[in-house]
Amino acid sequence: GNIKPVMSSFDCKMIDIFPTSRQPMRGFVEKMKALEQSDPEILSISAIHGFMAGDVPEMGTHMVVLTNNNREKGDRVAKQLGMELFGMRGNNLFPQLSPAEAVSVAVAEQKRPVVMADVWDNPGGGTAGDATIILEEVLRQNVTNAAFGTIWDPIAVQICIAAGEGAEIPLRFGAKSAPGTGSPIDARVRVRRIVRDAHMRFGQSMVPFGDAVVIEFDGIEVVLNSTRAQCFDASLFATMGIEAKSKRLLVIKSTNHFFDSFDRIASRIIYCSAGTPYPNEPRTTPYLKAPRDIWPLVDNPHEKAE
């Protein structure tokens, strides 16, 4: 029959990170899906996570409910779910280790591969994806049989392509984009593989990460790429001729989207907070346009609103 979609929106007055691969957000998503399926008047429910790097007046978390011409119900459900989500604030983010702690924990793990997510140097969140802080720590702790996917450096990629597969060259790469991303790495590397217009899977889609090369030095393989992209899927390593399951340590740049693919092969997943490529602390971010009456900038903005 005919429907008349009506949208209701509730401002949760907060900004947070909401990994849906773990509790409590996994259960919250299942609750939204169950409501959609059980109530014929509810057409769609969405939790708009928000983007804490977005310095705009609308920045923050919202609940959006579409009903079949029932705004009163939509407003009620949006507020109910929005306040429930607000009650979960500060309890969603995965535990994060420092680079030194993360690498030490990975080395102590007996099974392989350990997957380490460089969560804040995530090109999906707007960063360059060229931070070297974890690589510096891996080198400091003399870890071998590790692979990094990826470090964005189109200039280094061009140099390696010009040198050709099998070439051994001195190379400086990484950490060129911004402060808080480590220092460029200087090493004598072997160009192990060159792939033009490389792609990886993401669900049913294919995602480009540009012309890419694998360089090898000190028992470590690094994928350098020329098109910024987070690591969505373990097929990134397969595309570059790296057997991911055989590695002691896989270091990837992603926050959430990698989980489904890598959870299938990882002996353990470690989340690492390395450097400051992304403004991940709203309390200290110098916003100019974002609202100031949201958590965590204030403890409970809904008390004032009520």
XYZ file of C-alpha atoms in Angstrom:
306
model
C 0.000 0.000 0.000
C 0.916 3.677 0.013
C 3.154 5.064 2.729
C 3.894 8.602 3.840
C 7.375 8.745 5.376
C 7.698 11.253 8.214
C 11.084 11.917 9.811
C 11.704 12.513 13.508
C 15.109 13.485 14.860
C 16.445 13.700 18.406
C 19.647 15.509 19.329
C 21.508 13.314 21.836
C 23.738 16.290 22.708
C 26.952 14.310 22.770
C 29.832 13.167 20.607
C 31.459 9.784 21.117
C 32.833 6.738 19.301
C 30.398 3.838 18.814
C 32.028 0.570 17.673
C 29.123 -1.646 16.622
C 31.263 -4.799 16.663
C 31.233 -4.925 20.469
C 28.874 -4.391 23.379
C 27.044 -2.291 24.344
C 26.561 -0.937 20.807
C 26.066 -4.390 19.288
C 23.010 -4.885 21.478
C 21.733 -1.378 20.759
C 21.872 -1.999 17.005
C 20.010 -5.284 17.446
C 17.339 -3.443 19.441
C 16.872 -0.901 16.632
C 16.553 -3.695 14.074
C 14.017 -5.542 16.228
C 11.864 -2.405 16.539
C 11.937 -1.917 12.770
C 10.792 -5.491 12.217
C 8.132 -5.641 14.938
C 6.329 -2.304 14.457
C 4.737 -1.801 11.018
C 4.491 1.958 11.600
C 8.272 2.282 11.983
C 9.964 2.324 8.588
C 13.553 2.959 9.642
C 15.680 3.738 12.703
C 19.184 5.163 12.442
C 21.777 6.130 15.022
C 23.796 8.962 13.485
C 27.105 8.568 15.284
C 28.433 12.018 14.465
C 31.947 13.001 13.473
C 34.055 14.589 16.193
C 36.479 16.093 13.671
C 33.628 17.977 12.004
C 33.670 21.573 13.198
C 30.106 22.428 12.136
C 27.034 23.588 14.098
C 25.339 20.211 13.552
C 28.236 18.178 14.975
C 27.077 15.465 17.367
C 25.056 12.271 17.751
C 21.422 12.086 16.626
C 18.676 9.470 16.504
C 16.537 9.493 13.363
C 13.250 7.596 13.111
C 11.080 7.354 9.994
C 7.436 6.427 10.540
C 4.479 5.951 8.267
C 2.797 9.308 8.905
C 3.046 9.126 12.704
C 5.259 11.964 13.867
C 4.161 11.646 17.491
C 5.377 8.050 17.657
C 8.533 8.912 15.749
C 9.380 11.748 18.126
C 8.732 9.521 21.135
C 10.826 6.600 19.875
C 13.661 8.875 18.734
C 13.850 10.521 22.167
C 13.583 7.200 24.010
C 16.384 5.608 22.009
C 18.418 8.811 21.990
C 18.382 9.068 25.776
C 19.249 5.370 26.043
C 22.222 5.985 23.770
C 23.169 9.048 25.815
C 23.162 6.846 28.909
C 25.860 4.702 27.279
C 28.211 7.662 26.758
C 31.831 7.012 27.577
C 31.331 3.236 27.771
C 31.555 2.284 24.112
C 35.158 2.786 23.108
C 37.483 -0.198 22.976
C 40.484 -0.266 25.352
C 43.489 1.415 23.745
C 47.156 0.764 24.422
C 50.147 3.001 23.871
C 52.509 1.965 21.057
C 55.054 0.527 23.507
C 52.380 -1.434 25.388
C 50.656 -2.604 22.219
C 53.823 -3.949 20.615
C 54.902 -5.653 23.848
C 51.514 -7.365 24.166
C 51.654 -8.455 20.527
C 55.127 -9.935 20.951
C 53.995 -11.911 24.003
C 51.101 -13.508 22.096
C 51.938 -17.080 21.102
C 49.433 -17.502 18.273
C 49.513 -15.589 15.004
C 48.626 -13.274 13.506
C 48.066 -10.498 16.013
C 46.194 -7.625 14.363
C 46.961 -4.126 15.617
C 44.706 -1.248 14.602
C 46.276 2.207 14.386
C 42.875 3.645 15.228
C 43.482 7.385 15.018
C 45.508 7.449 11.797
C 42.479 6.282 9.862
C 42.055 7.800 6.379
C 38.344 7.028 6.692
C 38.266 9.738 9.357
C 40.148 12.234 7.215
C 43.777 11.628 8.180
C 46.543 11.025 5.665
C 47.351 7.517 6.834
C 51.101 8.092 6.807
C 51.941 7.964 10.535
C 55.004 5.912 11.444
C 54.794 5.860 15.250
C 53.873 2.168 15.526
C 56.473 1.218 12.916
C 59.095 3.114 14.910
C 58.141 1.123 18.008
C 58.184 -2.190 16.123
C 61.704 -1.374 14.947
C 62.729 -0.317 18.458
C 61.566 -3.645 19.885
C 63.221 -5.593 17.029
C 59.993 -7.291 15.965
C 60.209 -9.302 12.749
C 57.713 -11.135 10.532
C 55.422 -8.101 10.636
C 53.445 -6.440 7.845
C 52.010 -2.927 7.673
C 49.035 -2.063 5.504
C 49.314 0.734 4.607
C 51.499 3.826 4.842
C 50.452 6.512 2.376
C 53.385 8.002 0.490
C 52.796 8.557 -3.236
C 56.283 10.008 -3.755
C 57.962 6.946 -2.242
C 55.695 4.744 -4.376
C 56.885 6.526 -7.528
C 60.515 6.084 -6.497
C 60.004 2.355 -5.924
C 58.174 1.898 -9.231
C 61.012 3.646 -11.029
C 63.534 1.382 -9.305
C 61.564 -1.763 -10.200
C 60.785 -5.030 -8.443
C 63.823 -6.594 -6.822
C 65.717 -3.320 -6.541
C 67.462 -2.438 -3.283
C 67.440 1.289 -2.636
C 67.781 3.812 0.195
C 64.330 5.233 0.869
C 62.734 7.819 3.128
C 58.993 7.301 3.617
C 56.041 8.213 5.822
C 55.181 10.956 8.329
C 55.122 13.821 5.850
C 51.551 15.053 6.281
C 51.213 16.573 9.747
C 52.671 16.949 13.242
C 52.017 14.167 15.719
C 52.539 11.380 13.187
C 56.103 10.314 13.980
C 59.220 10.808 11.886
C 60.006 9.736 8.327
C 61.640 6.316 8.181
C 65.065 6.065 6.547
C 65.965 2.534 5.491
C 67.625 0.518 2.790
C 64.709 -1.438 1.360
C 64.056 -4.111 -1.222
C 61.158 -3.432 -3.571
C 59.402 -6.776 -3.331
C 56.227 -6.125 -5.316
C 54.607 -3.437 -7.459
C 50.849 -3.379 -8.132
C 49.271 -0.742 -10.330
C 45.766 0.474 -9.425
C 45.478 -1.866 -6.446
C 42.088 -2.694 -4.892
C 40.797 -4.464 -1.788
C 37.386 -5.858 -0.947
C 34.876 -4.175 1.356
C 31.763 -6.308 1.549
C 30.441 -6.520 -2.005
C 32.466 -3.502 -3.130
C 36.022 -3.011 -4.317
C 37.992 -0.106 -2.844
C 41.019 1.383 -4.622
C 44.224 2.196 -2.785
C 46.104 3.309 -5.868
C 49.463 2.307 -7.246
C 51.117 0.425 -4.400
C 54.366 -1.307 -3.554
C 55.648 -3.702 -0.924
C 59.005 -2.787 0.551
C 60.950 -5.118 2.815
C 63.624 -4.346 5.401
C 64.682 -5.628 8.832
C 62.212 -8.530 8.634
C 59.264 -6.179 8.062
C 57.057 -5.694 5.007
C 55.344 -2.351 4.453
C 52.680 -1.608 1.864
C 53.132 1.927 0.556
C 50.120 3.277 -1.312
C 49.290 6.329 -3.393
C 45.526 6.672 -2.832
C 44.456 7.261 0.758
C 42.253 4.457 2.072
C 41.768 2.723 5.377
C 42.355 -1.018 5.543
C 38.880 -2.515 5.200
C 39.788 -6.106 4.485
C 42.582 -8.676 4.655
C 42.423 -8.875 0.854
C 44.638 -5.776 0.878
C 47.544 -7.993 1.903
C 46.618 -10.734 -0.578
C 46.521 -8.170 -3.389
C 50.085 -7.223 -2.509
C 51.318 -10.817 -2.325
C 51.543 -10.963 1.474
C 50.258 -14.070 3.263
C 48.503 -12.384 6.181
C 47.886 -15.539 8.227
C 51.593 -16.354 8.349
C 52.592 -13.037 9.890
C 53.376 -12.580 13.546
C 51.925 -9.068 13.476
C 49.659 -7.188 11.073
C 49.383 -3.424 11.601
C 46.498 -1.701 9.852
C 45.068 1.804 9.751
C 41.377 1.589 10.601
C 39.042 2.138 13.545
C 35.978 -0.057 12.996
C 35.484 -1.230 9.427
C 38.375 -3.701 9.463
C 36.836 -5.831 12.205
C 34.613 -8.231 10.265
C 37.389 -9.368 7.942
C 40.307 -9.464 10.361
C 38.389 -11.010 13.251
C 38.186 -14.149 11.102
C 41.977 -14.595 11.016
C 43.335 -12.770 14.085
C 44.553 -14.562 17.187
C 44.035 -11.249 18.949
C 43.029 -7.698 18.010
C 44.818 -4.815 19.718
C 43.701 -1.194 19.474
C 46.582 1.271 19.611
C 46.398 5.012 20.240
C 49.462 6.430 18.516
C 50.183 10.122 18.104
C 47.705 12.875 17.315
C 46.830 12.761 13.612
C 43.107 12.967 14.462
C 41.351 15.268 16.982
C 40.028 12.475 19.204
C 39.587 14.449 22.434
C 36.637 16.859 22.107
C 37.399 18.490 25.461
C 40.614 19.939 24.059
C 39.736 20.316 20.362
C 39.635 24.048 19.487
C 36.210 23.992 17.836
C 35.015 27.242 16.279
C 31.548 26.269 15.021
C 30.614 23.040 16.810
C 28.071 23.224 19.658
C 29.525 23.706 23.134
C 26.518 22.363 25.069
C 27.213 18.687 24.390
C 28.882 15.884 26.322
C 31.810 15.625 27.062
C 32.207 19.411 26.895
C 29.535 19.545 29.625
C 28.556 16.713 31.970
C 24.814 16.497 31.300
C 23.427 18.930 28.722
C 19.959 17.376 28.968
C 19.522 18.682 32.522
C 19.685 22.227 31.173
C 17.487 21.371 28.200
C 14.770 20.030 30.486
